[in-house]
Coordinates of N, CA and C in Angstrom, one line a residue:
X909 N 0.8 -1.2 0.0 CA 0.0 0.0 0.0 C 0.9 1.2 0.0
X910 N 0.6 2.2 -0.9 CA 1.4 3.4 -1.0 C 0.8 4.4 -0.1
X911 N 1.7 5.1 0.6 CA 1.2 6.1 1.6 C 1.7 7.5 1.2
X912 N 0.8 8.4 1.4 CA 1.2 9.8 1.1 C 2.0 10.4 2.3
X913 N 2.9 11.4 2.0 CA 3.7 12.0 3.0 C 2.8 12.7 4.1
X914 N 3.3 12.6 5.3 CA 2.6 13.3 6.4 C 2.7 14.8 6.2
X915 N 1.6 15.5 6.6 CA 1.6 17.0 6.5 C 1.3 17.5 7.9
X916 N 1.9 18.6 8.3 CA 1.6 19.2 9.6 C 0.3 19.9 9.5
X917 N -0.5 19.7 10.6 CA -1.8 20.4 10.6 C -1.6 21.8 11.3
X918 N -0.6 21.9 12.1 CA -0.3 23.2 12.8 C 1.2 23.5 12.5
X919 N 1.5 24.8 12.4 CA 2.9 25.2 12.2 C 3.7 24.9 13.5
X920 N 5.0 24.8 13.3 CA 5.9 24.6 14.5 C 5.9 25.9 15.3
X921 N 5.9 25.8 16.6 CA 6.0 26.9 17.4 C 7.4 27.5 17.5
X922 N 7.4 28.8 17.4 CA 8.7 29.5 17.5 C 9.0 29.9 18.9
X923 N 10.2 30.1 19.3 CA 10.6 30.5 20.6 C 10.6 32.1 20.5
X924 N 10.1 32.7 21.6 CA 10.1 34.2 21.6 C 11.5 34.7 21.8
X925 N 11.8 35.9 21.5 CA 13.1 36.5 21.6 C 13.6 36.5 23.0
X926 N 12.6 36.8 24.0 CA 12.9 36.8 25.4 C 13.4 35.4 25.8
X927 N 12.6 34.3 25.4 CA 13.0 33.0 25.8 C 14.3 32.5 25.2
X928 N 14.6 33.0 24.0 CA 15.8 32.6 23.3 C 17.0 33.2 24.1
X929 N 16.9 34.4 24.5 CA 17.9 35.0 25.4 C 18.1 34.2 26.7
X930 N 17.0 33.9 27.3 CA 17.0 33.1 28.5 C 17.7 31.7 28.3
X931 N 17.4 31.1 27.2 CA 18.0 29.8 26.8 C 19.5 29.9 26.6
X932 N 19.9 31.0 26.0 CA 21.4 31.3 25.7 C 22.1 31.5 27.0
X933 N 21.5 32.2 28.0 CA 22.1 32.4 29.3 C 22.1 31.1 30.1
X934 N 21.0 30.3 29.9 CA 20.9 29.0 30.6 C 22.0 28.0 30.2
X935 N 22.4 28.0 29.0 CA 23.4 27.1 28.5 C 24.7 27.4 29.2
X936 N 25.1 28.7 29.4 CA 26.3 29.0 30.2 C 26.2 28.7 31.6
X937 N 25.0 29.1 32.2 CA 24.8 28.9 33.7 C 24.9 27.4 34.0
X938 N 24.3 26.6 33.1 CA 24.2 25.1 33.3 C 25.6 24.5 33.3
X939 N 26.4 24.9 32.3 CA 27.8 24.4 32.3 C 28.6 24.8 33.5
X940 N 28.5 26.0 33.9 CA 29.2 26.5 35.1 C 28.7 25.8 36.4
X941 N 27.4 25.5 36.5 CA 26.9 24.8 37.7 C 27.4 23.4 37.7
X942 N 27.4 22.7 36.6 CA 27.8 21.3 36.6 C 29.3 21.2 36.8
X943 N 30.1 22.3 36.4 CA 31.5 22.3 36.7 C 31.8 22.4 38.2
X944 N 31.0 23.2 38.8 CA 31.1 23.4 40.3 C 30.5 22.3 41.1
X945 N 29.6 21.6 40.5 CA 28.9 20.4 41.2 C 29.0 19.2 40.3
X946 N 30.2 18.6 40.2 CA 30.3 17.4 39.3 C 29.6 16.1 39.7
X947 N 29.2 16.0 41.0 CA 28.6 14.8 41.4 C 27.1 15.0 41.6
X948 N 26.4 13.9 41.4 CA 25.0 13.9 41.6 C 24.7 14.1 43.1
X949 N 23.8 15.0 43.3 CA 23.4 15.4 44.7 C 22.4 14.4 45.3
X950 N 22.1 13.4 44.6 CA 21.2 12.3 45.1 C 22.0 11.1 45.4
X951 N 22.8 10.6 44.5 CA 23.5 9.3 44.7 C 25.0 9.4 44.6
X952 N 25.6 10.6 44.4 CA 27.0 10.8 44.3 C 27.8 10.2 43.1
X953 N 27.1 9.8 42.1 CA 27.7 9.4 40.8 C 28.0 10.7 40.0
X954 N 28.5 10.6 38.8 CA 28.8 11.7 38.0 C 27.5 12.4 37.5
X955 N 27.4 13.7 37.7 CA 26.2 14.4 37.4 C 26.3 14.9 35.9
X956 N 25.2 14.7 35.2 CA 25.2 15.1 33.8 C 24.0 16.0 33.4
X957 N 23.1 16.2 34.4 CA 21.9 17.1 34.1 C 21.7 18.0 35.3
X958 N 20.9 19.0 35.0 CA 20.5 20.0 36.0 C 19.0 19.8 36.2
X959 N 18.5 19.5 37.5 CA 17.1 19.5 37.8 C 16.7 20.8 38.4
X960 N 15.6 21.3 37.9 CA 15.0 22.6 38.4 C 14.0 22.2 39.5
X961 N 14.3 22.5 40.7 CA 13.5 22.1 41.8 C 12.1 22.8 41.8
X962 N 12.1 24.0 41.3 CA 10.8 24.8 41.2 C 10.2 24.9 39.8
X963 N 10.8 24.1 38.9 CA 10.3 24.2 37.5 C 11.1 25.1 36.7
X964 N 10.9 25.1 35.3 CA 11.7 25.9 34.4 C 10.9 27.0 33.7
X965 N 9.7 27.2 34.0 CA 8.9 28.2 33.3 C 9.2 29.6 33.7
X966 N 9.0 30.5 32.8 CA 9.2 31.9 33.1 C 10.7 32.2 33.4
X967 N 10.9 33.1 34.4 CA 12.2 33.5 34.8 C 12.9 32.4 35.7
X968 N 12.2 31.4 36.0 CA 12.8 30.3 36.9 C 13.8 29.5 36.2
X969 N 13.9 29.6 34.9 CA 14.9 28.8 34.1 C 16.3 29.0 34.6
X970 N 16.7 30.2 35.0 CA 18.0 30.6 35.4 C 18.2 30.8 36.9
X971 N 17.3 30.5 37.7 CA 17.4 30.6 39.2 C 18.3 29.5 39.7
X972 N 19.6 29.7 39.8 CA 20.5 28.6 40.2 C 20.3 28.2 41.6
X973 N 19.7 29.0 42.5 CA 19.5 28.6 43.9 C 18.5 27.4 44.0
X974 N 17.8 27.1 42.9 CA 16.9 26.0 42.9 C 17.4 24.9 42.0
X975 N 18.7 24.9 41.5 CA 19.2 23.9 40.7 C 19.7 22.7 41.6
X976 N 19.7 21.5 41.0 CA 20.2 20.3 41.6 C 20.9 19.5 40.6
X977 N 22.2 19.3 40.8 CA 23.0 18.5 39.9 C 22.7 17.0 40.1
X978 N 22.2 16.3 39.0 CA 21.8 15.0 39.1 C 22.3 14.1 37.9
X979 N 22.3 12.8 38.1 CA 22.6 11.9 37.0 C 21.3 11.6 36.3
X980 N 21.4 11.0 35.1 CA 20.1 10.7 34.4 C 19.2 9.8 35.2
X981 N 19.7 8.8 35.8 CA 18.8 7.9 36.5 C 18.1 8.6 37.7
X982 N 18.8 9.4 38.4 CA 18.2 10.1 39.6 C 17.2 11.2 39.1
X983 N 17.5 11.8 37.9 CA 16.6 12.8 37.4 C 15.2 12.1 37.0
X984 N 15.4 10.9 36.4 CA 14.2 10.2 36.0 C 13.4 9.7 37.3
X985 N 14.1 9.3 38.3 CA 13.5 8.8 39.5 C 12.8 10.0 40.2
X986 N 13.3 11.2 40.2 CA 12.7 12.4 40.8 C 11.3 12.6 40.1
X987 N 11.3 12.6 38.8 CA 10.1 12.9 38.1 C 9.1 11.8 38.1
X988 N 9.5 10.5 38.3 CA 8.6 9.4 38.3 C 8.0 9.2 39.7
X989 N 8.7 9.7 40.8 CA 8.2 9.5 42.1 C 8.1 10.9 42.9
X990 N 7.2 11.7 42.5 CA 7.1 13.1 43.0 C 6.9 13.1 44.5
X991 N 6.1 12.2 45.1 CA 5.9 12.2 46.6 C 7.3 12.0 47.3
X992 N 8.1 11.1 46.8 CA 9.4 10.8 47.4 C 10.3 12.1 47.2
X993 N 10.2 12.7 46.0 CA 11.0 13.8 45.7 C 10.7 15.0 46.6
X994 N 9.4 15.2 46.8 CA 9.0 16.3 47.7 C 9.4 16.1 49.1
X995 N 9.3 14.8 49.6 CA 9.7 14.5 50.9 C 11.2 14.7 51.1
X996 N 12.0 14.4 50.1 CA 13.5 14.6 50.2 C 13.9 16.0 49.8
X997 N 13.0 16.9 49.5 CA 13.3 18.2 49.1 C 14.0 18.3 47.7
X998 N 13.8 17.3 46.9 CA 14.4 17.4 45.5 C 13.4 18.1 44.6
X999 N 12.2 18.3 45.0 CA 11.2 19.2 44.3 C 10.6 20.1 45.4
X1000 N 10.3 21.3 44.9 CA 9.7 22.3 45.8 C 8.4 22.8 45.2
X1001 N 7.4 22.9 46.1 CA 6.1 23.4 45.6 C 6.2 24.8 44.9
X1002 N 5.6 25.0 43.8 CA 5.7 26.2 43.1 C 4.7 27.2 43.7

């Protein structure tokens, strides 16, 4: 059976200029934070990601006081077990 190519029903969303600037700053802040905190703050293995304890929306993207250096497995565990994460203070109520 021959299939026709898929067509988008909605256009791709563009990032606003303000958010693009925030993302550019975040790239630098993230690298600096992981350099200063090379170990996962949950299990002490090598950290590869930054978890945002209060979320990433709005201006919270670059609030480094709510960053947590984590490995992939711990980051996944935090998001899959929110009750545990709130109890351990790995997530903070918004």
